[in-house]
Structures are given as structure tokens and as C-alpha cells.
């Protein structure tokens, strides 16, 4: 049982480069989301999706794009990387509903130089 | 807006000590409350949850009670082990104005337990 799979685990980018962080889940969850984790800031929501074809912005969406063409996949795109985007990124998925457990991937550590 | 405030870390304890990590929340509705734990190098995983006032969540010797009157959800464990060393996040879920749920996290508290 794979759960939530994120790739890559580590990435170094140069300022201005673009890349896509991949996230896939095999639990048929409707809800998927992306967070960034920075020291002293906890987890901050970047974008989320409540189903295929539906996405919305979270707390810190600037500089990131998402799409949800299938239930399973929710990629996060950095259009033009900046040093301020150096962070650890987590993808999460869950069933809809306030009481449900969120399942997290193992994270992608991104450094922008 | 809706938010979670938890005690600043880091917290360092000796094995078998009592643990309390304070968590309070601000919410316009009636949230569900969670504690997630992050072990070194891993993603977050659910530790326990409570969905209504006076509910007590418990798991692996950890407990937390949903206190509506004090808007709190403090995490406790009577006797910590070295293996409990991790970062602990208090969180809540609410239904947003658009109708979808959002999971809001506190900043996390790093716990180190020494043998």
C-alpha cells in the first residue's frame, strides 16, 4: 500500500528555473493539498483540490500552479523558482469531511540557489 | 481568522517524565481538532483527534481533551520515551465559506527525550 507518493525527495534549482513536484495517491481520496514547511512557521497551505478539475488557492499560493486532471495526481509547478521558495514541500490527501485523517507524503526538500 | 497556537519549543525531557504541550485555537465555527506527529525525515501522521466538545482523543499513551470553554486541546503523556522524540503539530479543520474543508496547523513543537 503506497499511500501518498512524492517525487523527487530532494531537488536543487537555480533561480528562474521551473520544475514540477509530483504527488500521487492510491486511496481514491477526493481532497488533495500542498503545504510548505519552514522553520518556525509550521505548515502553510499552498493550493488544494476537492476533486478532479477543481483547485483553489490556500494561504501562500503566489509562485505556484496546480492542476488536478485525475483523482490520483496533484502536481505542483514552480514557474520561476526564487530563493524564497527554498522549503520542504508536503503533499497530503484525505476523504472529504471535517473529521477525516490526512495522509502525508514523505516530503520534497527543495533548495533554490 | 481561524488559527492554532501551540507552545513554543523546543521541549527537552528525560525519559519517563510527564509531557504537556499546550494548544489553543480560534475558530468561528465548530472545528474538529487533531494532533499530528512528524518523526525525523518523515511526513506527518495522525496521532489522535477529537470531533466535538469534551471528546478525548488517545493513542500510544498520548491524550488530549477538546475543551470548548477554554478553546484548548492540550496534548499529554504520563511517561515519555526516547522514541517519542519528534515534532508535534496541533491542527483543526473547518468548513470554509466556499464549502470545502481546510486543515490549519500550529507551528509545531519539537520534543526531545533523553535517556
PDB file of C-alpha atoms in Angstrom:
ATOM      1  CA  UNK A   1       0.000   0.000   0.000  1.00  0.00           C
ATOM      2  CA  UNK A   2       1.785   3.075  -1.335  1.00  0.00           C
ATOM      3  CA  UNK A   3      -0.377   5.803   0.239  1.00  0.00           C
ATOM      4  CA  UNK A   4       0.855   9.248  -0.841  1.00  0.00           C
ATOM      5  CA  UNK A   5       3.970   9.247  -3.018  1.00  0.00           C
ATOM      6  CA  UNK A   6       6.001  12.384  -3.652  1.00  0.00           C
ATOM      7  CA  UNK A   7       8.866  12.761  -6.089  1.00  0.00           C
ATOM      8  CA  UNK A   8      11.602  13.842  -6.037  1.00  0.00           C
ATOM      9  CA  UNK A   9      12.788  13.653  -2.433  1.00  0.00           C
ATOM     10  CA  UNK A  10      15.489  16.280  -2.956  1.00  0.00           C
ATOM     11  CA  UNK A  11      15.986  18.961  -5.604  1.00  0.00           C
ATOM     12  CA  UNK A  12      18.328  21.881  -6.170  1.00  0.00           C
ATOM     13  CA  UNK A  13      17.229  24.564  -8.624  1.00  0.00           C
ATOM     14  CA  UNK A  14      18.786  27.722  -9.918  1.00  0.00           C
ATOM     15  CA  UNK A  15      16.843  30.947  -9.602  1.00  0.00           C
ATOM     16  CA  UNK A  16      14.468  31.291 -12.538  1.00  0.00           C
ATOM     17  CA  UNK A  17      14.251  27.593 -13.345  1.00  0.00           C
ATOM     18  CA  UNK A  18      10.924  25.817 -13.407  1.00  0.00           C
ATOM     19  CA  UNK A  19      10.028  22.391 -12.148  1.00  0.00           C
ATOM     20  CA  UNK A  20       7.130  20.167 -11.148  1.00  0.00           C
ATOM     21  CA  UNK A  21       6.802  18.352  -7.860  1.00  0.00           C
ATOM     22  CA  UNK A  22       4.826  15.176  -8.317  1.00  0.00           C
ATOM     23  CA  UNK A  23       2.222  13.796  -5.917  1.00  0.00           C
ATOM     24  CA  UNK A  24       0.162  10.645  -6.354  1.00  0.00           C
ATOM     25  CA  UNK A  25      -2.206   8.816  -4.036  1.00  0.00           C
ATOM     26  CA  UNK A  26      -3.822   5.410  -4.396  1.00  0.00           C
ATOM     27  CA  UNK A  27      -6.560   5.723  -1.779  1.00  0.00           C
ATOM     28  CA  UNK A  28      -9.215   7.308  -4.016  1.00  0.00           C
ATOM     29  CA  UNK A  29      -9.229  10.434  -1.853  1.00  0.00           C
ATOM     30  CA  UNK A  30     -11.162  13.415  -3.156  1.00  0.00           C
ATOM     31  CA  UNK A  31      -9.180  16.030  -1.255  1.00  0.00           C
ATOM     32  CA  UNK A  32      -5.528  16.739  -2.014  1.00  0.00           C
ATOM     33  CA  UNK A  33      -3.359  19.608  -0.886  1.00  0.00           C
ATOM     34  CA  UNK A  34       0.166  21.018  -0.925  1.00  0.00           C
ATOM     35  CA  UNK A  35       1.927  22.556   2.064  1.00  0.00           C
ATOM     36  CA  UNK A  36       5.286  24.112   2.602  1.00  0.00           C
ATOM     37  CA  UNK A  37       7.135  23.723   5.887  1.00  0.00           C
ATOM     38  CA  UNK A  38       9.556  26.400   7.000  1.00  0.00           C
ATOM     39  CA  UNK A  39      11.380  26.681  10.341  1.00  0.00           C
ATOM     40  CA  UNK A  40       9.229  28.442  12.928  1.00  0.00           C
ATOM     41  CA  UNK A  41       6.289  28.703  10.519  1.00  0.00           C
ATOM     42  CA  UNK A  42       4.683  25.305  10.743  1.00  0.00           C
ATOM     43  CA  UNK A  43       2.847  24.079   7.654  1.00  0.00           C
ATOM     44  CA  UNK A  44       1.260  26.594   5.336  1.00  0.00           C
ATOM     45  CA  UNK A  45      -1.302  25.653   2.704  1.00  0.00           C
ATOM     46  CA  UNK A  46      -0.305  26.493  -0.871  1.00  0.00           C
ATOM     47  CA  UNK A  47      -3.115  25.028  -3.004  1.00  0.00           C
ATOM     48  CA  UNK A  48      -5.765  22.399  -2.583  1.00  0.00           C
ATOM     49  CA  UNK A  49      -8.252  20.414  -4.642  1.00  0.00           C
ATOM     50  CA  UNK A  50     -11.590  18.843  -3.747  1.00  0.00           C
ATOM     51  CA  UNK A  51     -11.749  16.692  -6.853  1.00  0.00           C
ATOM     52  CA  UNK A  52     -10.609  16.270 -10.441  1.00  0.00           C
ATOM     53  CA  UNK A  53     -10.844  19.563 -12.299  1.00  0.00           C
ATOM     54  CA  UNK A  54     -11.288  21.657  -9.145  1.00  0.00           C
ATOM     55  CA  UNK A  55      -8.473  23.570  -7.476  1.00  0.00           C
ATOM     56  CA  UNK A  56      -8.284  26.562  -5.167  1.00  0.00           C
ATOM     57  CA  UNK A  57      -5.699  28.743  -3.505  1.00  0.00           C
ATOM     58  CA  UNK A  58      -4.502  28.367   0.030  1.00  0.00           C
ATOM     59  CA  UNK A  59      -2.605  30.735   2.273  1.00  0.00           C
ATOM     60  CA  UNK A  60       0.582  31.152   0.190  1.00  0.00           C
ATOM     61  CA  UNK A  61      -0.225  30.445  -3.496  1.00  0.00           C
ATOM     62  CA  UNK A  62       1.992  33.015  -5.228  1.00  0.00           C
ATOM     63  CA  UNK A  63       4.638  31.489  -7.483  1.00  0.00           C
ATOM     64  CA  UNK A  64       2.927  28.092  -7.640  1.00  0.00           C
ATOM     65  CA  UNK A  65       0.449  26.482 -10.024  1.00  0.00           C
ATOM     66  CA  UNK A  66      -1.538  23.289  -9.673  1.00  0.00           C
ATOM     67  CA  UNK A  67      -3.893  21.174 -11.747  1.00  0.00           C
ATOM     68  CA  UNK A  68      -5.955  18.090 -10.994  1.00  0.00           C
ATOM     69  CA  UNK A  69      -6.716  16.108 -14.132  1.00  0.00           C
ATOM     70  CA  UNK A  70      -7.207  12.804 -12.295  1.00  0.00           C
ATOM     71  CA  UNK A  71      -8.248  11.789  -8.792  1.00  0.00           C
ATOM     72  CA  UNK A  72      -4.831  10.241  -8.187  1.00  0.00           C
ATOM     73  CA  UNK A  73      -2.411  13.014  -9.189  1.00  0.00           C
ATOM     74  CA  UNK A  74      -1.901  16.559  -7.979  1.00  0.00           C
ATOM     75  CA  UNK A  75       1.338  18.097  -9.312  1.00  0.00           C
ATOM     76  CA  UNK A  76       2.732  21.380  -8.025  1.00  0.00           C
ATOM     77  CA  UNK A  77       4.519  23.619 -10.542  1.00  0.00           C
ATOM     78  CA  UNK A  78       7.084  26.267  -9.742  1.00  0.00           C
ATOM     79  CA  UNK A  79       7.061  28.582 -12.725  1.00  0.00           C
ATOM     80  CA  UNK A  80      10.206  30.609 -11.981  1.00  0.00           C
ATOM     81  CA  UNK A  81      11.962  29.470  -8.841  1.00  0.00           C
ATOM     82  CA  UNK A  82      13.096  32.026  -6.267  1.00  0.00           C
ATOM     83  CA  UNK A  83      15.300  31.578  -3.171  1.00  0.00           C
ATOM     84  CA  UNK A  84      12.219  32.336  -1.031  1.00  0.00           C
ATOM     85  CA  UNK A  85      10.772  29.050  -2.281  1.00  0.00           C
ATOM     86  CA  UNK A  86      13.509  27.069  -0.561  1.00  0.00           C
ATOM     87  CA  UNK A  87      11.487  24.839   1.747  1.00  0.00           C
ATOM     88  CA  UNK A  88      10.222  21.347   2.425  1.00  0.00           C
ATOM     89  CA  UNK A  89       7.040  20.590   0.499  1.00  0.00           C
ATOM     90  CA  UNK A  90       4.422  18.097   1.604  1.00  0.00           C
ATOM     91  CA  UNK A  91       1.523  16.699  -0.319  1.00  0.00           C
ATOM     92  CA  UNK A  92      -1.479  15.368   1.598  1.00  0.00           C
ATOM     93  CA  UNK A  93      -4.712  13.605   0.735  1.00  0.00           C
ATOM     94  CA  UNK A  94      -7.897  12.681   2.562  1.00  0.00           C
ATOM     95  CA  UNK A  95     -11.548  11.880   2.129  1.00  0.00           C
ATOM     96  CA  UNK A  96     -13.844  14.878   2.274  1.00  0.00           C
ATOM     97  CA  UNK A  97     -15.219  15.757   5.689  1.00  0.00           C
ATOM     98  CA  UNK A  98     -14.008  17.602   8.741  1.00  0.00           C
ATOM     99  CA  UNK A  99     -13.276  14.514  10.801  1.00  0.00           C
ATOM    100  CA  UNK A 100     -11.144  12.621   8.352  1.00  0.00           C
ATOM    101  CA  UNK A 101      -7.444  11.858   8.679  1.00  0.00           C
ATOM    102  CA  UNK A 102      -4.990  13.492   6.279  1.00  0.00           C
ATOM    103  CA  UNK A 103      -2.264  11.261   4.855  1.00  0.00           C
ATOM    104  CA  UNK A 104       1.060  12.887   4.036  1.00  0.00           C
ATOM    105  CA  UNK A 105       3.850  12.091   1.648  1.00  0.00           C
ATOM    106  CA  UNK A 106       7.440  11.989   2.851  1.00  0.00           C
ATOM    107  CA  UNK A 107       8.214  15.442   1.548  1.00  0.00           C
ATOM    108  CA  UNK A 108      10.402  17.107  -1.072  1.00  0.00           C
ATOM    109  CA  UNK A 109      13.318  19.201   0.158  1.00  0.00           C
ATOM    110  CA  UNK A 110      13.808  21.986  -2.385  1.00  0.00           C
ATOM    111  CA  UNK A 111      16.751  24.374  -2.424  1.00  0.00           C
ATOM    112  CA  UNK A 112      16.795  27.344  -4.792  1.00  0.00           C
ATOM    113  CA  UNK A 113      20.220  28.917  -5.261  1.00  0.00           C
TER     114      UNK A 113
ATOM    115  CA  UNK B   1      -9.176  34.319  11.082  1.00  0.00           C
ATOM    116  CA  UNK B   2      -9.086  30.701  12.156  1.00  0.00           C
ATOM    117  CA  UNK B   3      -5.810  29.792  13.794  1.00  0.00           C
ATOM    118  CA  UNK B   4      -3.984  27.427  16.104  1.00  0.00           C
ATOM    119  CA  UNK B   5      -1.461  28.499  18.722  1.00  0.00           C
ATOM    120  CA  UNK B   6       0.766  25.959  20.382  1.00  0.00           C
ATOM    121  CA  UNK B   7       3.550  26.324  22.877  1.00  0.00           C
ATOM    122  CA  UNK B   8       6.945  27.283  21.558  1.00  0.00           C
ATOM    123  CA  UNK B   9       9.630  24.691  21.653  1.00  0.00           C
ATOM    124  CA  UNK B  10      11.921  23.046  21.796  1.00  0.00           C
ATOM    125  CA  UNK B  11      10.942  20.883  24.756  1.00  0.00           C
ATOM    126  CA  UNK B  12      13.587  18.616  26.264  1.00  0.00           C
ATOM    127  CA  UNK B  13      12.628  15.950  28.798  1.00  0.00           C
ATOM    128  CA  UNK B  14      14.163  12.952  30.456  1.00  0.00           C
ATOM    129  CA  UNK B  15      12.722   9.524  29.826  1.00  0.00           C
ATOM    130  CA  UNK B  16       9.627   8.758  31.943  1.00  0.00           C
ATOM    131  CA  UNK B  17       8.879  12.455  32.520  1.00  0.00           C
ATOM    132  CA  UNK B  18       5.372  13.893  32.141  1.00  0.00           C
ATOM    133  CA  UNK B  19       4.655  15.760  28.931  1.00  0.00           C
ATOM    134  CA  UNK B  20       2.235  18.592  28.255  1.00  0.00           C
ATOM    135  CA  UNK B  21       2.157  20.551  25.010  1.00  0.00           C
ATOM    136  CA  UNK B  22      -0.371  23.380  25.095  1.00  0.00           C
ATOM    137  CA  UNK B  23      -2.630  24.140  22.148  1.00  0.00           C
ATOM    138  CA  UNK B  24      -5.370  26.749  21.846  1.00  0.00           C
ATOM    139  CA  UNK B  25      -7.441  27.641  18.837  1.00  0.00           C
ATOM    140  CA  UNK B  26      -9.507  30.446  17.367  1.00  0.00           C
ATOM    141  CA  UNK B  27     -12.357  29.420  15.114  1.00  0.00           C
ATOM    142  CA  UNK B  28     -15.645  30.912  14.012  1.00  0.00           C
ATOM    143  CA  UNK B  29     -17.420  27.572  13.803  1.00  0.00           C
ATOM    144  CA  UNK B  30     -17.121  24.190  15.481  1.00  0.00           C
ATOM    145  CA  UNK B  31     -13.844  22.663  14.389  1.00  0.00           C
ATOM    146  CA  UNK B  32     -12.520  19.154  14.650  1.00  0.00           C
ATOM    147  CA  UNK B  33      -9.172  19.045  16.444  1.00  0.00           C
ATOM    148  CA  UNK B  34      -6.120  16.931  15.731  1.00  0.00           C
ATOM    149  CA  UNK B  35      -2.595  16.213  16.862  1.00  0.00           C
ATOM    150  CA  UNK B  36      -0.167  15.132  14.157  1.00  0.00           C
ATOM    151  CA  UNK B  37       3.378  13.891  14.762  1.00  0.00           C
ATOM    152  CA  UNK B  38       6.392  14.169  12.475  1.00  0.00           C
ATOM    153  CA  UNK B  39       9.308  11.842  13.135  1.00  0.00           C
ATOM    154  CA  UNK B  40      12.714  12.865  11.758  1.00  0.00           C
ATOM    155  CA  UNK B  41      12.869  12.697   7.975  1.00  0.00           C
ATOM    156  CA  UNK B  42       9.226  11.701   7.584  1.00  0.00           C
ATOM    157  CA  UNK B  43       5.900  13.237   6.715  1.00  0.00           C
ATOM    158  CA  UNK B  44       3.210  13.957   9.268  1.00  0.00           C
ATOM    159  CA  UNK B  45       0.958  11.236  10.613  1.00  0.00           C
ATOM    160  CA  UNK B  46      -2.165  11.438  12.699  1.00  0.00           C
ATOM    161  CA  UNK B  47      -1.622  10.871  16.408  1.00  0.00           C
ATOM    162  CA  UNK B  48      -5.133  11.479  17.744  1.00  0.00           C
ATOM    163  CA  UNK B  49      -8.261  13.505  17.133  1.00  0.00           C
ATOM    164  CA  UNK B  50     -11.458  14.781  18.773  1.00  0.00           C
ATOM    165  CA  UNK B  51     -14.500  15.909  16.859  1.00  0.00           C
ATOM    166  CA  UNK B  52     -16.731  17.551  19.458  1.00  0.00           C
ATOM    167  CA  UNK B  53     -16.613  19.254  22.822  1.00  0.00           C
ATOM    168  CA  UNK B  54     -15.487  17.091  25.763  1.00  0.00           C
ATOM    169  CA  UNK B  55     -14.273  14.305  23.457  1.00  0.00           C
ATOM    170  CA  UNK B  56     -10.963  12.775  24.471  1.00  0.00           C
ATOM    171  CA  UNK B  57      -8.626  11.500  21.787  1.00  0.00           C
ATOM    172  CA  UNK B  58      -5.995   8.950  22.758  1.00  0.00           C
ATOM    173  CA  UNK B  59      -3.286   6.887  21.094  1.00  0.00           C
ATOM    174  CA  UNK B  60       0.090   5.401  22.066  1.00  0.00           C
ATOM    175  CA  UNK B  61      -0.278   6.737  25.629  1.00  0.00           C
ATOM    176  CA  UNK B  62      -0.975  10.293  24.442  1.00  0.00           C
ATOM    177  CA  UNK B  63      -4.244  12.022  25.317  1.00  0.00           C
ATOM    178  CA  UNK B  64      -5.952  15.315  24.532  1.00  0.00           C
ATOM    179  CA  UNK B  65      -9.395  16.597  25.505  1.00  0.00           C
ATOM    180  CA  UNK B  66     -11.454  19.014  23.408  1.00  0.00           C
ATOM    181  CA  UNK B  67     -12.283  21.911  25.755  1.00  0.00           C
ATOM    182  CA  UNK B  68     -14.734  24.279  24.124  1.00  0.00           C
ATOM    183  CA  UNK B  69     -14.941  26.615  27.117  1.00  0.00           C
ATOM    184  CA  UNK B  70     -11.191  27.295  27.023  1.00  0.00           C
ATOM    185  CA  UNK B  71     -10.774  26.636  23.257  1.00  0.00           C
ATOM    186  CA  UNK B  72      -7.936  24.251  24.057  1.00  0.00           C
ATOM    187  CA  UNK B  73      -6.675  20.808  23.064  1.00  0.00           C
ATOM    188  CA  UNK B  74      -3.573  20.189  25.163  1.00  0.00           C
ATOM    189  CA  UNK B  75      -1.503  17.074  24.475  1.00  0.00           C
ATOM    190  CA  UNK B  76      -0.386  14.983  27.462  1.00  0.00           C
ATOM    191  CA  UNK B  77       1.555  11.816  28.112  1.00  0.00           C
ATOM    192  CA  UNK B  78       2.314  10.428  31.523  1.00  0.00           C
ATOM    193  CA  UNK B  79       5.701   8.875  30.787  1.00  0.00           C
ATOM    194  CA  UNK B  80       7.619   9.770  27.630  1.00  0.00           C
ATOM    195  CA  UNK B  81      10.107   7.516  25.876  1.00  0.00           C
ATOM    196  CA  UNK B  82      13.121   8.294  23.704  1.00  0.00           C
ATOM    197  CA  UNK B  83      11.093   7.075  20.730  1.00  0.00           C
ATOM    198  CA  UNK B  84       8.591   9.928  21.304  1.00  0.00           C
ATOM    199  CA  UNK B  85      11.192  12.450  20.126  1.00  0.00           C
ATOM    200  CA  UNK B  86       9.517  14.210  17.200  1.00  0.00           C
ATOM    201  CA  UNK B  87       7.746  17.406  16.183  1.00  0.00           C
ATOM    202  CA  UNK B  88       4.116  17.643  17.296  1.00  0.00           C
ATOM    203  CA  UNK B  89       1.537  19.720  15.433  1.00  0.00           C
ATOM    204  CA  UNK B  90      -1.852  20.773  16.702  1.00  0.00           C
ATOM    205  CA  UNK B  91      -4.387  21.296  13.914  1.00  0.00           C
ATOM    206  CA  UNK B  92      -8.045  21.974  13.228  1.00  0.00           C
ATOM    207  CA  UNK B  93     -10.412  21.518  10.345  1.00  0.00           C
ATOM    208  CA  UNK B  94     -13.207  23.870   9.476  1.00  0.00           C
ATOM    209  CA  UNK B  95     -15.602  24.233   6.619  1.00  0.00           C
ATOM    210  CA  UNK B  96     -14.644  27.365   4.709  1.00  0.00           C
ATOM    211  CA  UNK B  97     -17.065  29.865   3.185  1.00  0.00           C
ATOM    212  CA  UNK B  98     -16.753  28.078  -0.133  1.00  0.00           C
ATOM    213  CA  UNK B  99     -17.928  24.844   1.492  1.00  0.00           C
ATOM    214  CA  UNK B 100     -14.651  22.934   1.439  1.00  0.00           C
ATOM    215  CA  UNK B 101     -12.703  21.825   4.479  1.00  0.00           C
ATOM    216  CA  UNK B 102      -9.371  23.341   5.391  1.00  0.00           C
ATOM    217  CA  UNK B 103      -6.768  21.893   7.710  1.00  0.00           C
ATOM    218  CA  UNK B 104      -4.986  24.612   9.701  1.00  0.00           C
ATOM    219  CA  UNK B 105      -1.792  23.810  11.598  1.00  0.00           C
ATOM    220  CA  UNK B 106       0.026  25.303  14.530  1.00  0.00           C
ATOM    221  CA  UNK B 107       3.728  25.988  14.174  1.00  0.00           C
ATOM    222  CA  UNK B 108       4.821  22.726  15.748  1.00  0.00           C
ATOM    223  CA  UNK B 109       6.646  21.855  18.957  1.00  0.00           C
ATOM    224  CA  UNK B 110       9.870  19.879  18.830  1.00  0.00           C
ATOM    225  CA  UNK B 111      10.207  17.330  21.617  1.00  0.00           C
ATOM    226  CA  UNK B 112      13.491  15.674  22.505  1.00  0.00           C
ATOM    227  CA  UNK B 113      13.522  12.901  25.088  1.00  0.00           C
ATOM    228  CA  UNK B 114      16.882  11.979  26.582  1.00  0.00           C
ATOM    229  CA  UNK B 115      17.629   8.546  28.072  1.00  0.00           C
TER     230      UNK B 115
END
